[in-house]
Coordinates of N, CA and C in Angstrom, one line a residue:
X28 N -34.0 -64.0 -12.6 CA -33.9 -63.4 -13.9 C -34.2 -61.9 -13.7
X29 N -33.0 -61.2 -14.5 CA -33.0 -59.6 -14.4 C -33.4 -59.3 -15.7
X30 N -34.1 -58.1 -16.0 CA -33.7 -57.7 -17.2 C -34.0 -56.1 -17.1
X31 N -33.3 -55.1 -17.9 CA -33.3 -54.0 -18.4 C -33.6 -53.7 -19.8
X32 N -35.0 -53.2 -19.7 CA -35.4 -52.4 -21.8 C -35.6 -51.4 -21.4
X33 N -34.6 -50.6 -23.1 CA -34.5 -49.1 -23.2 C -35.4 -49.1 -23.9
X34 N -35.9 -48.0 -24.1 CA -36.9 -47.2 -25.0 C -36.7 -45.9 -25.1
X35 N -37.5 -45.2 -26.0 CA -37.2 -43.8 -26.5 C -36.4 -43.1 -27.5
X36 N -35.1 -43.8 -27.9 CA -34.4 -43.7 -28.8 C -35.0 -43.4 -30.5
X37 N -34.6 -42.7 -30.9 CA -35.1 -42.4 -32.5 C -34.2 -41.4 -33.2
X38 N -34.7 -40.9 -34.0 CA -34.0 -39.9 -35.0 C -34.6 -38.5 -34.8
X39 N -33.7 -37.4 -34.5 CA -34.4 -36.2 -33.6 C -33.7 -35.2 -34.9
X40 N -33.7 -33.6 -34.9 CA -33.3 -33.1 -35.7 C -32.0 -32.4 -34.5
X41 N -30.9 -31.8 -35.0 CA -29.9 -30.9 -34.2 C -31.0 -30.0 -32.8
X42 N -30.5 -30.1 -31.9 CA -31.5 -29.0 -31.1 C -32.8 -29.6 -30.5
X43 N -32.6 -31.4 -31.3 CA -34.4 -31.5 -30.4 C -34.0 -32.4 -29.1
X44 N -35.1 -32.5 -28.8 CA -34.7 -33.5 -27.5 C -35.7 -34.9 -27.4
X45 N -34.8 -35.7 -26.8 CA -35.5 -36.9 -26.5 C -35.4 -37.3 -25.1
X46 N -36.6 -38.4 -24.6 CA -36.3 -39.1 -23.3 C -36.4 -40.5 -23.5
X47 N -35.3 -41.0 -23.0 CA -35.0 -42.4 -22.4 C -35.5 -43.0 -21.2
X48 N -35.9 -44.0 -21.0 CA -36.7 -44.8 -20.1 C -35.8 -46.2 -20.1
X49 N -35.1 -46.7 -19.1 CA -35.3 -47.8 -18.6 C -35.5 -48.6 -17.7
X50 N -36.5 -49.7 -17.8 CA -37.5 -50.2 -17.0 C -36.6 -51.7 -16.2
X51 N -36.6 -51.7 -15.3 CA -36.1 -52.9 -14.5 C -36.9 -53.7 -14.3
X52 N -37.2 -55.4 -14.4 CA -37.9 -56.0 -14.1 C -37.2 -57.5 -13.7
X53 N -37.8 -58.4 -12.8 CA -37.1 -60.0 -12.4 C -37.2 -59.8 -11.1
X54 N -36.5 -60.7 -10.6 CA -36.0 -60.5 -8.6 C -35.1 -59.9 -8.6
X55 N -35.9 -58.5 -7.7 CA -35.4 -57.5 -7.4 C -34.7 -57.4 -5.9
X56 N -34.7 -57.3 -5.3 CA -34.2 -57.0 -4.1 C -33.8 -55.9 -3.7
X57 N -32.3 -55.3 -4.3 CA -32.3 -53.7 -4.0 C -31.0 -53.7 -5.5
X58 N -31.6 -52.1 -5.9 CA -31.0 -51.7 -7.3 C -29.9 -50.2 -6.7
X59 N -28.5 -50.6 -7.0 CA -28.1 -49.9 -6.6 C -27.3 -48.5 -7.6
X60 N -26.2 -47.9 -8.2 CA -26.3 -47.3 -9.0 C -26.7 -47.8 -10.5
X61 N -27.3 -46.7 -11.6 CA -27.8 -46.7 -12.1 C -27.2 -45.9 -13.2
X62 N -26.8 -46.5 -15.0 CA -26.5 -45.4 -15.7 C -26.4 -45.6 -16.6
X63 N -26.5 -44.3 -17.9 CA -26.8 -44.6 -19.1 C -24.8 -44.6 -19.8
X64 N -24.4 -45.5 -21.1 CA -23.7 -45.2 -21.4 C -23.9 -45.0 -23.2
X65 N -23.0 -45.2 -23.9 CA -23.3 -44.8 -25.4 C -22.2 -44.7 -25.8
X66 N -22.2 -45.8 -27.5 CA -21.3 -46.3 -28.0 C -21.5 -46.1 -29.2
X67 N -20.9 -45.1 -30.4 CA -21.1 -44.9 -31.4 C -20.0 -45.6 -32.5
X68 N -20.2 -46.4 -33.5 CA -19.5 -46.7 -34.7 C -18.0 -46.3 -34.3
X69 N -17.4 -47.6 -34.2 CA -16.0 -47.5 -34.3 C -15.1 -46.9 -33.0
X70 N -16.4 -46.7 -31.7 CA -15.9 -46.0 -30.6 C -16.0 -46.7 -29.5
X71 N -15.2 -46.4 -28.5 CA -15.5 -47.3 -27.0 C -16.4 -47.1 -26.5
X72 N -17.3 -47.5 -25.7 CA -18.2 -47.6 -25.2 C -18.1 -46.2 -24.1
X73 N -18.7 -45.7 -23.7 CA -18.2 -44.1 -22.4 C -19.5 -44.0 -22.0
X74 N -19.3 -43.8 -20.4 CA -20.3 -43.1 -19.6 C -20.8 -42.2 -20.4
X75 N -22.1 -41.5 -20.1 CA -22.8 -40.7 -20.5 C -23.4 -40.1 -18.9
X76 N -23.9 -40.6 -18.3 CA -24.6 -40.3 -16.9 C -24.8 -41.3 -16.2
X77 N -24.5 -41.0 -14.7 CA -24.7 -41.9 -13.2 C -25.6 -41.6 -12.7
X78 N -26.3 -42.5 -11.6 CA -27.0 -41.9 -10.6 C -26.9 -42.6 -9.3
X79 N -26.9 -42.3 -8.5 CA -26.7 -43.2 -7.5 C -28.2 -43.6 -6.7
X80 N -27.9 -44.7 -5.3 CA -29.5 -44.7 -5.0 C -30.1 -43.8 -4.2
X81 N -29.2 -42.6 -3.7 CA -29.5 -41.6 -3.2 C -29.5 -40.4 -3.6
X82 N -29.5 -40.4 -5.3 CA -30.2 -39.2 -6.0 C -28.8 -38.6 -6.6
X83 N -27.2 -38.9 -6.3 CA -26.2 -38.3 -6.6 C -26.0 -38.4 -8.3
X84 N -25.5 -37.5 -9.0 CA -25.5 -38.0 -10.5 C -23.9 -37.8 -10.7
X85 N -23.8 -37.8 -11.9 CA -22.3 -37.9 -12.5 C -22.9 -37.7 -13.8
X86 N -22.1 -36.5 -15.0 CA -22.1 -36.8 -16.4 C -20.9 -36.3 -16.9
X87 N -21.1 -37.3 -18.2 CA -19.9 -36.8 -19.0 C -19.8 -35.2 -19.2
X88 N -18.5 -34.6 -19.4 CA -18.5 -33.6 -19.6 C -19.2 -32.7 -20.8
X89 N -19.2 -33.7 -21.9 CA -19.9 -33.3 -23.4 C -21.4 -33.2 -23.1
X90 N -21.8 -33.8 -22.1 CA -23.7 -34.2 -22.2 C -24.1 -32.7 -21.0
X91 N -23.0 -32.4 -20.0 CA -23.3 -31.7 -19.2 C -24.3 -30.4 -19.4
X92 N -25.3 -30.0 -18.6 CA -25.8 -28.7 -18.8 C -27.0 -29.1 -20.1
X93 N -26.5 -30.6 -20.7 CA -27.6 -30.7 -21.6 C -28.7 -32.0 -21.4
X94 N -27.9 -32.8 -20.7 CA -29.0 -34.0 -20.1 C -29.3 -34.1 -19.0
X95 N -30.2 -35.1 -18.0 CA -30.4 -35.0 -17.2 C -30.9 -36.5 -16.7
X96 N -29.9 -37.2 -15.8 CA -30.4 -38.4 -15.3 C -31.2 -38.5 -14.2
X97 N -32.5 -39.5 -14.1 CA -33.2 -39.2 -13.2 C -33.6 -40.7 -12.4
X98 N -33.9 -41.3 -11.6 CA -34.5 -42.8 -11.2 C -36.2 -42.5 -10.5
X99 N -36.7 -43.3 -10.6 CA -37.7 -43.5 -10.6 C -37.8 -45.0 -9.1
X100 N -37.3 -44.9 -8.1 CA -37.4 -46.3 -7.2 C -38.3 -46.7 -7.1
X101 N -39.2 -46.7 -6.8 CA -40.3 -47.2 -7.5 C -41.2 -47.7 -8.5
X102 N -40.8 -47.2 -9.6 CA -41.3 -48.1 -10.7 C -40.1 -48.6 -11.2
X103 N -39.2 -48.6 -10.5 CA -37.5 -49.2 -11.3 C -37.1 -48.6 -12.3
X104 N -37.5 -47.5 -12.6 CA -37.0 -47.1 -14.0 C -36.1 -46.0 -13.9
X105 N -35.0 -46.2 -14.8 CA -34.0 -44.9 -15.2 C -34.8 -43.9 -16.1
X106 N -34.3 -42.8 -16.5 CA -34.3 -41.7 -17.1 C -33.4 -41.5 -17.7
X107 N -33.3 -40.2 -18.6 CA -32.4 -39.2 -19.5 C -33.3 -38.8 -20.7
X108 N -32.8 -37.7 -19.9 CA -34.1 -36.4 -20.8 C -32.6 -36.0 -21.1
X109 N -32.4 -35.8 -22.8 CA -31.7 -35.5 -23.8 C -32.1 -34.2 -24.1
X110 N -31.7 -33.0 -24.3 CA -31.9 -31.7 -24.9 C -31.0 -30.8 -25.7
X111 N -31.4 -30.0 -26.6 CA -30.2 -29.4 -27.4 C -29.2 -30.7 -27.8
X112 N -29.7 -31.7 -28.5 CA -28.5 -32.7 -29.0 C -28.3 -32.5 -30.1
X113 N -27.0 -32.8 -30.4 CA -25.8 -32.5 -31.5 C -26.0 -33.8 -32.3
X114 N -25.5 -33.7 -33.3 CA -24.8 -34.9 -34.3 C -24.0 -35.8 -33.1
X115 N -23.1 -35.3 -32.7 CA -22.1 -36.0 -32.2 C -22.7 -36.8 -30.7
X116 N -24.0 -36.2 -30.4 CA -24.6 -37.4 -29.2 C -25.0 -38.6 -30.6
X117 N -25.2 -38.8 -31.5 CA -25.6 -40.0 -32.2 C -24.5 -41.3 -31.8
X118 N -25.4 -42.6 -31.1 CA -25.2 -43.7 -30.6 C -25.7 -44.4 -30.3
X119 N -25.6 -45.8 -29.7 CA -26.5 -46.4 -29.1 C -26.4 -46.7 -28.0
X120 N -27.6 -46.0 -26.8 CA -27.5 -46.1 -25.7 C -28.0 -47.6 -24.8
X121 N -26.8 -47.2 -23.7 CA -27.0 -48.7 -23.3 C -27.5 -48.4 -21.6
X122 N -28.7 -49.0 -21.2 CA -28.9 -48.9 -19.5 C -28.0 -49.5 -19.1
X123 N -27.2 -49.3 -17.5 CA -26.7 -50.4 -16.8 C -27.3 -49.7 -14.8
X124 N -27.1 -51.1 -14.7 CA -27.7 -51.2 -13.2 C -27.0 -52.4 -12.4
X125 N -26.5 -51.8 -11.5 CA -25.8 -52.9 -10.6 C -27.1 -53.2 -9.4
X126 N -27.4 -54.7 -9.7 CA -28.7 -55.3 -8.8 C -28.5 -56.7 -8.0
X127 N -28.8 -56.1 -6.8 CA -28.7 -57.5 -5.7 C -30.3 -58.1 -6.0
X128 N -30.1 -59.1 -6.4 CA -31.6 -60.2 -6.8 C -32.0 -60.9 -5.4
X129 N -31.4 -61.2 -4.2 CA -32.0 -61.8 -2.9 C -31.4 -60.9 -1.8
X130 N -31.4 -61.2 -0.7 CA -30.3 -61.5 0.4 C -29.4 -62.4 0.5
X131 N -28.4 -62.0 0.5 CA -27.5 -62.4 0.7 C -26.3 -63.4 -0.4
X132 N -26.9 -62.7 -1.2 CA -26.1 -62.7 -2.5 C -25.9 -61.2 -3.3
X133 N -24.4 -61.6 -3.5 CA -23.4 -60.1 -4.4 C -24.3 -59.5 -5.8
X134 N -24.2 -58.5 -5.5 CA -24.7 -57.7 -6.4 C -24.0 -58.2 -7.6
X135 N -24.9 -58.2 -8.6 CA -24.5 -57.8 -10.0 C -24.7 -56.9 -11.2
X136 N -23.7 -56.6 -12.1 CA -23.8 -55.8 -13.2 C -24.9 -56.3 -14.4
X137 N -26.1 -55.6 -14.5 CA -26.9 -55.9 -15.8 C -26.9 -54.5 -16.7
X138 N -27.1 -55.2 -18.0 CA -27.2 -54.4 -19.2 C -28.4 -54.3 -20.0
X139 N -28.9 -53.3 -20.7 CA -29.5 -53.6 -21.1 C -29.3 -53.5 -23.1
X140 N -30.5 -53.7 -23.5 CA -30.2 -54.3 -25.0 C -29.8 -53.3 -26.1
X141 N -29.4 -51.8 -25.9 CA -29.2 -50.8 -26.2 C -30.7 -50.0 -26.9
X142 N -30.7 -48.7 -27.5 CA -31.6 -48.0 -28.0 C -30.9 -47.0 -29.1
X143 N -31.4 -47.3 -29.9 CA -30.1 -46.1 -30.9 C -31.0 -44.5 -31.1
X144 N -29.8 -43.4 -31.0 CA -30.4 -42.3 -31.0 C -29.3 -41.7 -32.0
X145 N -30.1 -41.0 -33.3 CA -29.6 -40.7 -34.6 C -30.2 -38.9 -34.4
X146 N -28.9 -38.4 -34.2 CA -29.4 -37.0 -34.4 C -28.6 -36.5 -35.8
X147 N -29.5 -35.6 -36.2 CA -29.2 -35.1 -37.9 C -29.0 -33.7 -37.8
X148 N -27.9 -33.6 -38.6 CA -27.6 -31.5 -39.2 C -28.7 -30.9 -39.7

């Protein structure tokens, strides 16, 4: 059993910032990339930030210069420190983690249960 909880998510004002946390827990074995995405009303789901397990990131072009993905390998946990957010980051953010649970069994894709983040004008 895998599981991934987000936390942090809330209602911020234009300009504030928030941080995201999510925590990996089950049989673990080795957690390989790592990343937040976000799906707002009536929209497809879209990357927001990667990270890989040697520190490499990836962000959307809209979040760039303003978020910041981070891992934590040791306590298993993701990051995203949110800053200067707009109306238009308002969504619900979803963790994902691709996780090998033994040896010698294929990695799999887990999700977690989203976190909604409501930014206001």
């Amino acid at each position: 059993q895998v599981q991934l909880v987000e936390s942090g998510g809330g209602l911020v004002q234009s300009g504030g910032s928030l941080r995201l946390s999510c925590a990996a827990s089950g049989s673990i074995f080795r957690i390989n990339a790592m990343g937040w995405y976000r799906q707002a009303p009536g929209k497809q789901r879209e990357l927001v930030a990667s990270i890989t397990n040697g520190g490499y990131t990836n962000y959307a072009d809209s979040v760039k210069g303003r978020f910041t993905i981070s891992r934590d390998n040791v306590k298993k946990t993701l990051y995203l420190q949110m800053n200067s957010l707009k109306p238009e980051d308002t969504a619900v953010y979803y963790c994902n983690a691709e996780i090998q649970e033994r040896v010698g069994v294929r990695p799999n894709d887990y999700w977690g249960q989203g976190t909604q983040v409501t930014v206001s004008s």
